[in-house]
Amino acid sequence: MYILGISAYYHDSAAALLKDGEVVAAAQEERFSRIKNDPSFPRRAILFCLQEAGIALSAIDIVVFYDKPFMKFERILETFYRHAPLGFKPFLKGIPIWIKEKMFFKQMLRKELRTLGRYDETHTRLLFTEHHLAHAASAFFASPYEKAAILTVDGVGEWATLSLSLGKGNKIEVLKEMHFPDSIGLFYSAFTYYLGFRVNSGEYKLMGLAPYGDRSSETTLRFAELIKERLVRIHPDGSITLNQAYFNYQTGLTMVKSRKWEKLFGFPRRKPETDLLPAHCSLACAAQIVTEEILLKLVHEARKETSATALCLAGGVALNCVANGRIIKEKVFDQLFIQPAAGDSGGALGAALAAYYIHAGKERTCRQPDRMKGALLGSAYTDAEIRELAEEENVPFRSFDNRRELCRHTARLLARGNCIGWFQGRMEFGPRALGNRSILADPRYPEMQQRVNLKIKFRESFRPFAPAILKEEAASYFDCPVCSDYMLLTAEIRDCYKKELPPGYADLEITEKRRIAKSDYPSITHVDYSSRLQTVDRETNPLFWSLLTAFKEQTGCPMLINTSFNVRGEPIVCSPADAFRCFMTTDMDYLVMENIIFDKKQCKT
């Protein structure tokens, strides 16, 4: 049985294909279209999935969409009606599109599918699953657990913004929901907007900025209290009520009522790309603190309601790795699985899994460590294709027949302070590069963070980098009681590697804080001694594990900086052509694609 899952028309559209319950392929449309967070119908992603399986569209038994458009349309209409005449302009702008497209959604979807091949409605069923059920299914059915509590937290689906469910076998029972307009995801996005970042893509910047604020400072604590007094009421079970007098997302084209926020916090909305001030850092820190408080209450409620010992997380808020680190430290649950494609792209996979287990009623077998195959579910390319690119670009290269020697040579280049594009095997599914579409560097160099941020990624200098570390070495360097295979947890570096901070550190400007080395591995240690950790397993990604092993043998250091292979504003590279273009337009020194190495100096001569 082939099942195709689709997410589209909001942001991060994607496709995922199952064969008899096994994940054959999954990818975001942005990787192929080269449009960041591409919301369009995932035509290229679907064609890739079909190609990977070696089948035509006519072989698909079920196509399932990740939410129910009519329920979403109902929510939008009811919201406009409830607040009329406010919001007339966005209503006037949006309703014609909804009437044209969403009211005839099945017809539109079938029309799109027919452009990809023969689509027989009598053979291929078209199904729709609720948005939060797709999120829940993506986490639980991919997890290794027979029974687990499931929390899905995001901006909004149809009506739900939060769901608490119990997964058992091939069933998911929804126990509680929180509905729009109250939303933890929209609450966090409101601060993203007010601090000058883009909603639906800049939330991780807010999370990266938060540690530059001092959690114990008078300003941060005052902001946190103001947030809880004026903006959000937190209930004992973790559900929230937002004070809509301060928010604008129901009827306007902005997230917040900026004048009210300015009066509340004492400074205006930060304009994008302008300097970051201490007040901005303190507000980001306060927003993170309150979000963690909410999520921890939810986790305790999940344990109380389900009595499960394992927890599964999905939805965009599950990408908040700082909060995830707090959840681990609380030890409310014995086990935790976070869907690596926790956002809307993962909804495509969740929709397909829900159709297989819930709709078709198939039996489920749990598997260790999980069913995601390291999230390495995207496209791969051969040496022959890479050689063809080199011929087209008329550039020299060096080829290795022995993969072990390739890793040794690459490790030597990294140890000399070079930045390397690492392009291997199948592309990752989800927002994180996990060692197949990565930019790598030596974390021991103090200047490496700034160099990679400014001259390669072309992004804000405050942004931290993740360490990819051999799984068997992780506990010696970081205070993290569990593995973090998908780079979804933060952990503090061990005391023995920390450097003492100078007097008055908390009062320094953001640029000064960034320049001070926090540990023996300064380029992966954030201002609060934390790191967004990736543990690399020999079984899941043997080549990346071999590279880290070779680097440890040569340097004694078992970790590397690992950041996604892209520049600011672009998706992670997909093809060899994407990778070569990125390599040539940045300050990277070498590009390693499969068994072939390109040297920037030779390519420019």
XYZ file of C-alpha atoms in Angstrom:
605
model
C 0.000 0.000 0.000
C 1.356 3.398 -1.040
C 0.222 6.504 0.835
C 1.221 10.031 -0.155
C 1.009 12.751 2.504
C 0.882 16.419 1.512
C 1.189 19.690 3.431
C 0.761 22.951 1.528
C -0.691 26.453 1.160
C 0.484 27.956 4.442
C 4.248 27.600 4.836
C 6.845 24.818 4.580
C 4.901 22.677 2.125
C 6.163 19.111 1.817
C 5.432 15.595 0.618
C 6.030 12.222 2.265
C 5.556 8.736 0.849
C 4.895 5.494 2.742
C 5.086 1.963 1.401
C 3.309 -0.485 3.702
C 3.924 1.888 6.589
C 7.651 2.404 5.894
C 8.869 5.915 5.111
C 10.258 5.772 1.582
C 10.927 9.493 1.113
C 10.038 12.910 2.485
C 11.107 16.400 1.460
C 10.128 20.062 1.625
C 9.192 21.845 -1.581
C 11.556 24.729 -0.748
C 14.578 22.513 -1.338
C 13.645 22.040 -4.989
C 12.022 25.408 -5.745
C 14.752 27.342 -3.853
C 12.036 29.548 -2.297
C 12.459 29.734 1.485
C 9.430 28.305 3.349
C 7.697 27.736 0.000
C 3.938 27.361 0.691
C 2.920 26.222 -2.799
C 1.634 22.823 -3.880
C 4.668 20.512 -3.393
C 4.881 19.396 -7.001
C 8.645 18.814 -7.100
C 8.675 17.148 -3.685
C 5.955 14.717 -4.807
C 7.804 13.906 -8.036
C 10.934 13.216 -5.999
C 9.028 10.849 -3.683
C 7.555 8.975 -6.639
C 10.968 8.735 -8.301
C 12.556 7.454 -5.088
C 9.938 4.696 -4.882
C 10.158 3.952 -8.622
C 6.409 4.310 -9.130
C 3.933 6.483 -11.009
C 1.195 8.534 -9.372
C -1.343 5.911 -10.474
C 0.220 3.440 -8.011
C -0.735 5.583 -5.010
C -3.609 4.117 -2.977
C -4.298 7.110 -0.717
C -3.440 10.792 -0.937
C -3.972 12.553 2.388
C -3.832 16.286 3.112
C -2.594 17.517 6.491
C -5.555 19.643 7.547
C -9.235 20.278 6.856
C -9.668 23.455 4.767
C -13.401 23.818 5.459
C -12.824 23.870 9.231
C -10.073 26.454 8.757
C -12.405 28.512 6.550
C -15.059 28.307 9.275
C -12.590 29.657 11.840
C -11.599 32.570 9.606
C -15.215 33.493 8.820
C -16.282 33.255 12.444
C -13.324 35.384 13.578
C -14.130 38.128 11.085
C -17.832 37.990 11.974
C -17.150 38.176 15.702
C -14.968 41.272 15.348
C -16.780 43.063 12.514
C -16.403 45.749 11.313
C -12.796 45.476 12.493
C -10.604 43.569 10.091
C -12.576 44.510 7.000
C -9.432 45.162 4.920
C -7.817 41.744 5.492
C -11.268 40.176 5.057
C -11.692 41.908 1.705
C -8.205 40.831 0.673
C -8.399 37.222 1.793
C -11.947 36.060 1.193
C -11.850 36.064 -2.648
C -8.827 33.755 -2.483
C -10.567 31.479 -0.012
C -13.741 31.322 -2.080
C -11.833 30.659 -5.277
C -9.397 28.088 -3.894
C -10.406 26.703 -0.527
C -14.146 26.304 -1.164
C -13.269 24.109 -4.131
C -10.238 22.580 -2.473
C -10.769 18.958 -3.505
C -11.218 20.007 -7.093
C -8.068 22.141 -6.969
C -6.027 19.379 -5.320
C -7.127 16.791 -7.877
C -6.277 19.212 -10.681
C -2.774 19.681 -9.265
C -2.296 15.922 -8.906
C -3.312 15.324 -12.521
C -0.395 17.475 -13.661
C 1.914 14.852 -12.141
C 0.524 11.802 -13.920
C -2.554 9.649 -14.296
C -4.827 10.204 -11.327
C -7.701 7.718 -11.016
C -10.254 8.790 -8.399
C -11.750 5.295 -8.309
C -8.390 3.834 -7.245
C -6.677 6.655 -5.335
C -8.675 7.915 -2.371
C -8.331 11.545 -1.288
C -8.466 12.037 2.489
C -8.051 14.922 4.923
C -6.854 14.735 8.510
C -7.077 17.412 11.169
C -3.942 19.507 11.484
C -3.092 18.601 15.077
C -3.821 14.931 14.496
C -1.265 15.037 11.665
C 1.270 16.564 14.073
C 0.462 13.990 16.762
C 0.737 11.102 14.288
C 4.062 12.395 12.966
C 5.521 12.186 16.469
C 3.877 9.116 17.989
C 3.799 6.724 15.028
C 7.430 7.581 14.194
C 8.498 7.093 17.820
C 9.751 3.820 19.329
C 7.023 3.792 21.993
C 4.019 1.489 22.281
C 2.325 3.994 24.579
C 3.045 7.693 25.023
C 1.590 11.058 25.897
C 1.559 13.374 22.875
C 1.763 17.156 23.013
C 1.349 19.185 19.840
C 1.879 22.932 20.163
C 1.905 25.439 17.299
C 0.333 28.657 16.019
C -3.019 27.331 14.840
C -4.424 24.513 12.748
C -8.140 24.586 12.043
C -9.267 25.689 15.521
C -6.807 23.860 17.762
C -3.569 25.520 18.829
C -2.602 22.845 21.344
C -3.577 19.210 21.782
C -2.865 16.648 24.477
C -3.365 13.074 23.312
C -2.645 9.513 24.349
C -1.035 7.253 21.782
C -1.350 3.521 22.213
C -0.562 0.946 19.549
C -2.128 2.190 16.318
C -4.556 4.596 18.005
C -4.414 8.220 19.093
C -6.992 9.537 21.537
C -7.292 13.323 21.849
C -7.811 14.187 25.533
C -7.654 17.989 25.595
C -7.378 20.863 23.159
C -6.830 24.594 23.334
C -8.440 26.703 20.628
C -7.772 29.885 18.684
C -7.277 32.755 19.468
C -5.379 31.486 22.526
C -2.114 30.082 21.227
C 1.355 29.477 22.638
C 2.810 29.561 19.142
C 1.201 32.910 18.313
C 2.250 34.225 21.737
C 5.890 33.450 20.923
C 5.527 34.763 17.360
C 4.223 38.063 18.739
C 7.587 38.633 20.435
C 9.343 37.493 17.263
C 7.483 40.235 15.407
C 7.971 42.945 18.032
C 11.714 42.303 18.185
C 12.076 42.763 14.449
C 12.203 39.186 13.142
C 9.956 37.543 10.586
C 7.022 35.491 11.874
C 7.075 31.779 10.945
C 10.804 31.829 10.251
C 12.463 34.085 12.833
C 11.327 32.350 16.022
C 14.650 30.510 16.275
C 16.394 33.907 16.119
C 14.355 35.009 19.120
C 15.407 31.832 20.906
C 19.059 32.507 20.024
C 18.806 36.106 21.210
C 17.226 35.235 24.583
C 20.447 34.070 26.317
C 21.981 37.520 25.767
C 19.494 38.707 28.364
C 20.248 37.914 31.992
C 17.537 35.649 33.429
C 18.058 37.058 36.913
C 18.336 40.728 35.993
C 15.805 43.238 37.276
C 14.769 44.207 33.736
C 14.200 40.629 32.559
C 12.223 39.705 35.667
C 10.137 42.882 35.379
C 9.373 42.104 31.730
C 8.406 38.529 32.641
C 6.005 39.788 35.310
C 4.489 42.321 32.902
C 3.963 39.568 30.347
C 2.107 37.438 32.886
C 0.151 40.373 34.304
C -0.944 41.987 31.032
C -0.474 39.650 28.074
C -1.144 36.081 29.165
C -2.934 34.254 31.958
C -1.350 30.860 32.593
C -3.687 28.214 33.974
C -2.512 25.367 36.258
C -2.791 22.801 33.436
C -0.579 24.863 31.090
C -3.370 26.221 28.948
C -3.357 29.978 28.466
C -5.660 32.917 27.835
C -4.186 35.767 25.807
C -5.310 39.335 26.474
C -6.494 40.215 22.988
C -6.423 43.935 23.818
C -2.663 43.690 23.138
C -2.738 41.458 20.032
C -3.742 42.201 16.457
C -3.514 38.901 14.571
C -7.270 38.219 14.558
C -8.328 41.252 12.565
C -5.170 43.035 11.444
C -2.105 42.494 9.311
C 0.332 42.652 12.243
C 0.844 40.423 15.261
C 0.519 43.027 18.028
C -0.836 46.469 18.827
C 2.560 48.114 18.829
C 1.615 51.299 20.677
C 0.256 49.288 23.608
C 3.384 47.133 23.699
C 5.585 50.235 23.552
C 3.744 51.705 26.519
C 3.995 48.394 28.380
C 7.701 47.664 27.829
C 9.053 51.176 27.353
C 10.540 50.901 23.873
C 9.113 50.804 20.310
C 9.017 47.809 18.029
C 12.492 47.102 16.721
C 12.819 47.660 12.989
C 14.342 44.682 11.146
C 18.127 44.760 10.720
C 18.636 47.576 13.256
C 20.956 47.295 16.261
C 19.997 44.977 19.100
C 19.839 46.777 22.435
C 19.944 45.373 26.001
C 16.174 45.907 26.319
C 15.607 43.713 23.253
C 17.709 40.947 24.802
C 15.865 41.214 28.114
C 12.449 41.004 26.443
C 13.521 37.991 24.376
C 14.778 36.361 27.558
C 11.529 37.114 29.396
C 9.446 35.673 26.533
C 11.547 32.511 26.605
C 11.204 32.200 30.387
C 7.402 32.511 30.250
C 7.164 30.073 27.333
C 9.205 27.515 29.264
C 6.953 27.975 32.306
C 3.890 27.276 30.164
C 5.407 24.214 28.483
C 6.587 22.712 31.775
C 3.069 23.010 33.179
C 1.776 21.269 30.046
C 4.280 18.445 30.456
C 3.227 17.870 34.068
C -0.417 17.894 32.956
C 0.372 15.360 30.223
C 1.890 12.993 32.758
C -1.061 13.400 35.115
C -3.679 12.854 32.390
C -2.043 9.865 30.663
C 0.129 8.127 33.302
C 2.471 7.385 30.395
C 6.232 7.253 30.952
C 7.112 8.460 27.428
C 6.328 11.802 25.800
C 6.151 12.713 22.111
C 6.316 16.326 20.911
C 5.407 17.965 17.602
C 4.198 21.293 16.237
C 6.380 24.315 15.569
C 6.860 25.125 19.267
C 8.515 21.700 19.689
C 11.488 23.165 17.783
C 12.253 25.343 20.816
C 15.305 23.348 21.850
C 15.933 25.481 24.964
C 12.502 24.576 26.319
C 13.092 20.954 25.317
C 16.282 20.962 27.373
C 14.298 22.192 30.374
C 11.735 19.420 29.853
C 14.504 16.817 29.923
C 15.957 18.256 33.141
C 12.555 18.174 34.873
C 12.490 14.375 34.445
C 8.689 14.300 34.340
C 8.870 11.559 31.706
C 11.401 8.750 31.427
C 11.617 9.027 27.636
C 11.172 11.808 25.097
C 10.828 11.772 21.296
C 10.565 14.988 19.297
C 9.595 14.769 15.646
C 12.607 16.237 13.765
C 10.254 17.808 11.199
C 8.066 19.175 13.982
C 6.629 22.065 11.939
C 4.153 22.036 9.089
C 6.465 20.093 6.764
C 6.201 17.160 9.166
C 2.426 17.370 8.821
C 2.780 15.662 5.440
C 4.413 12.651 7.083
C 1.945 12.702 9.975
C -1.021 12.780 7.605
C 0.325 9.717 5.777
C 1.008 7.839 9.030
C -2.461 8.703 10.362
C -4.036 7.351 7.182
C -2.059 4.117 7.440
C -2.597 3.340 11.105
C -5.853 5.063 12.009
C -7.824 5.072 8.749
C -6.541 1.752 7.330
C -6.216 0.174 10.792
C -2.822 -1.406 10.145
C -0.935 -3.044 12.989
C 2.022 -1.117 14.377
C 5.419 -2.490 15.372
C 7.706 -0.282 17.445
C 11.317 0.068 16.431
C 14.484 1.398 18.062
C 15.677 4.089 17.938
C 12.700 5.362 15.860
C 11.251 5.145 12.343
C 12.755 8.370 10.973
C 16.004 6.852 9.645
C 17.957 9.758 11.039
C 15.641 12.108 9.085
C 17.786 11.289 6.030
C 14.791 10.907 3.723
C 15.542 13.313 0.875
C 17.348 13.168 -2.454
C 20.858 11.795 -3.036
C 23.303 12.183 -5.915
C 26.071 10.072 -7.436
C 29.753 10.745 -8.071
C 28.955 10.666 -11.792
C 26.480 13.535 -11.424
C 29.026 15.530 -9.414
C 31.757 14.897 -12.015
C 29.370 16.086 -14.701
C 28.862 19.315 -12.753
C 32.619 19.789 -12.439
C 32.986 19.416 -16.203
C 30.204 21.950 -16.816
C 31.859 24.433 -14.437
C 35.304 23.596 -15.823
C 36.854 23.269 -12.357
C 39.442 20.786 -11.035
C 38.716 18.343 -8.243
C 40.271 15.506 -6.283
C 38.563 12.140 -6.008
C 38.934 9.498 -3.290
C 38.246 5.790 -3.785
C 38.500 5.069 -0.067
C 35.865 6.698 2.173
C 38.047 6.293 5.250
C 40.834 8.256 3.586
C 38.286 10.872 2.475
C 37.335 11.397 6.124
C 40.971 11.544 7.248
C 41.838 14.131 4.591
C 38.749 16.234 5.384
C 39.561 16.072 9.104
C 43.070 17.395 8.388
C 41.606 20.319 6.429
C 39.198 21.114 9.272
C 41.970 20.949 11.884
C 43.851 23.603 9.910
C 40.990 26.053 10.375
C 39.212 25.566 7.054
C 35.442 25.849 6.607
C 34.042 22.977 4.583
C 30.799 22.314 2.772
C 29.845 18.675 3.434
C 27.377 17.183 0.927
C 26.712 13.466 1.402
C 23.968 10.893 0.880
C 20.301 11.681 1.335
C 19.164 15.188 2.210
C 17.651 15.784 5.654
C 13.891 16.164 6.157
C 13.049 19.011 8.519
C 14.756 22.299 9.403
C 18.063 20.920 10.705
C 21.169 19.894 8.764
C 22.344 16.718 10.474
C 25.570 15.941 8.656
C 24.501 15.423 5.048
C 23.921 19.018 3.908
C 26.183 20.793 6.399
C 28.854 23.442 6.726
C 31.540 22.187 9.106
C 34.359 23.858 11.034
C 36.630 23.402 14.054
C 34.886 24.607 17.271
C 38.188 25.315 19.048
C 38.874 28.491 17.027
C 37.485 31.566 18.892
C 36.927 33.547 15.678
C 35.114 30.757 13.851
C 31.608 31.732 14.986
C 31.921 35.246 13.615
C 33.612 34.088 10.433
C 30.932 31.529 9.584
C 28.091 33.886 10.538
C 29.288 36.950 8.642
C 31.319 35.607 5.715
C 29.586 32.319 4.936
C 26.039 32.399 6.274
C 25.686 36.211 5.893
C 23.524 36.339 9.019
C 23.397 38.059 12.397
C 26.623 37.713 14.392
C 24.798 36.797 17.622
C 23.497 33.509 16.196
C 25.015 30.417 17.889
C 26.259 27.238 16.216
C 25.545 23.646 17.119
C 28.177 21.051 17.974
C 27.896 17.687 16.263
C 29.585 15.232 18.623
C 30.208 11.505 18.683
C 27.333 10.011 20.656
C 29.646 7.983 22.864
C 31.569 11.153 23.832
C 28.629 13.498 24.463
C 28.183 12.859 28.192
C 31.833 13.728 28.832
C 31.417 17.202 27.375
C 27.780 18.181 27.953
C 25.299 17.903 30.793
C 22.624 16.066 28.831
C 21.135 12.820 30.184
C 19.739 11.712 26.793
C 20.856 11.575 23.177
C 20.007 14.459 20.860
C 20.212 12.855 17.425
C 18.072 15.522 15.752
C 19.635 18.673 17.246
C 16.479 19.462 19.242
C 17.894 19.895 22.752
C 20.203 22.383 24.389
C 22.678 21.251 27.002
C 25.247 23.065 29.124
C 28.916 22.361 28.565
C 30.653 20.625 31.483
C 32.251 22.836 34.146
C 35.735 21.544 33.380
C 35.604 23.163 29.924
C 34.091 26.487 31.007
C 36.050 29.716 31.160
C 35.408 32.187 33.964
C 33.477 35.238 32.842
C 34.907 38.693 33.641
C 33.345 40.974 36.291
C 30.399 42.975 34.955
C 29.780 40.482 32.150
C 25.992 40.697 32.526
C 26.067 44.437 31.827
C 28.110 44.220 28.617
C 26.685 45.005 25.165
C 25.680 42.076 22.972
C 28.752 42.368 20.713
C 31.107 42.385 23.699
C 29.396 39.355 25.226
C 29.787 37.483 21.974
C 33.529 38.155 21.715
C 34.377 36.654 25.124
C 35.225 32.930 24.957
C 32.945 30.920 27.251
C 34.734 27.578 27.036
C 37.584 25.633 25.479
C 35.228 25.218 22.500
C 34.193 28.852 22.070
C 32.516 28.624 18.687
C 29.807 26.211 19.886
C 29.296 27.602 23.394
C 26.551 30.206 23.634
C 26.645 33.175 26.028
C 24.919 31.147 28.766
C 27.291 28.140 28.395
C 24.641 26.220 26.425
C 24.861 24.428 23.077
C 22.205 23.092 20.719
C 23.522 19.572 20.703
C 23.586 16.922 17.975
C 24.772 13.461 18.973
C 25.993 11.414 16.003
C 25.341 7.686 15.970
C 27.474 5.196 14.036
C 24.477 3.193 12.863
C 22.354 6.133 11.738
C 24.998 8.168 9.883
C 28.172 6.081 9.545
C 30.048 8.494 7.251
C 29.530 11.560 9.444
C 30.455 9.438 12.466
C 33.653 8.375 10.657
C 34.553 12.013 9.930
C 34.091 12.966 13.592
C 36.153 9.949 14.617
C 38.965 10.937 12.231
C 38.863 14.500 13.595
C 39.075 13.212 17.171
C 42.023 10.953 16.287
C 43.926 13.905 14.841
C 42.989 16.621 17.349
C 41.574 14.972 20.487
C 38.325 16.897 19.874
C 35.271 14.689 19.161
C 33.030 17.454 17.814
C 32.624 19.901 14.936
C 30.597 23.016 14.281
C 27.618 21.858 12.229
C 25.414 24.449 10.560
C 23.057 24.120 7.632
C 24.506 24.330 4.118
C 22.863 27.556 2.958
C 23.126 31.310 3.193
C 20.658 33.590 4.891
C 17.305 33.748 3.128
C 17.831 30.553 1.129
C 16.782 26.967 1.841
C 19.351 24.288 2.634
C 21.032 23.115 -0.573
C 19.479 20.174 -2.349
C 21.473 19.408 -5.504
C 25.207 19.469 -6.324
C 24.564 22.604 -8.389
C 23.001 24.312 -5.343
C 25.962 23.313 -3.204
C 28.578 24.452 -5.723
C 26.877 27.821 -6.195
C 26.740 28.387 -2.435
C 30.384 27.293 -2.101
C 31.608 29.706 -4.766
C 29.703 32.740 -3.454
C 30.801 32.415 0.183
C 34.029 32.219 2.183
C 34.054 28.423 2.378
C 37.465 26.886 1.692
C 36.592 23.396 0.463
C 33.550 21.523 -0.776
C 33.277 17.775 -0.230
C 30.538 16.138 -2.313
C 30.397 12.371 -1.957
C 33.971 11.206 -2.778
C 34.994 14.414 -4.536
C 36.721 17.475 -3.036
C 36.801 20.954 -4.562
C 39.434 23.487 -3.441
C 38.250 27.132 -3.595
C 41.715 28.393 -4.585
C 41.868 26.037 -7.554
C 38.263 26.715 -8.581
C 38.910 30.476 -8.754
C 42.064 30.257 -10.890
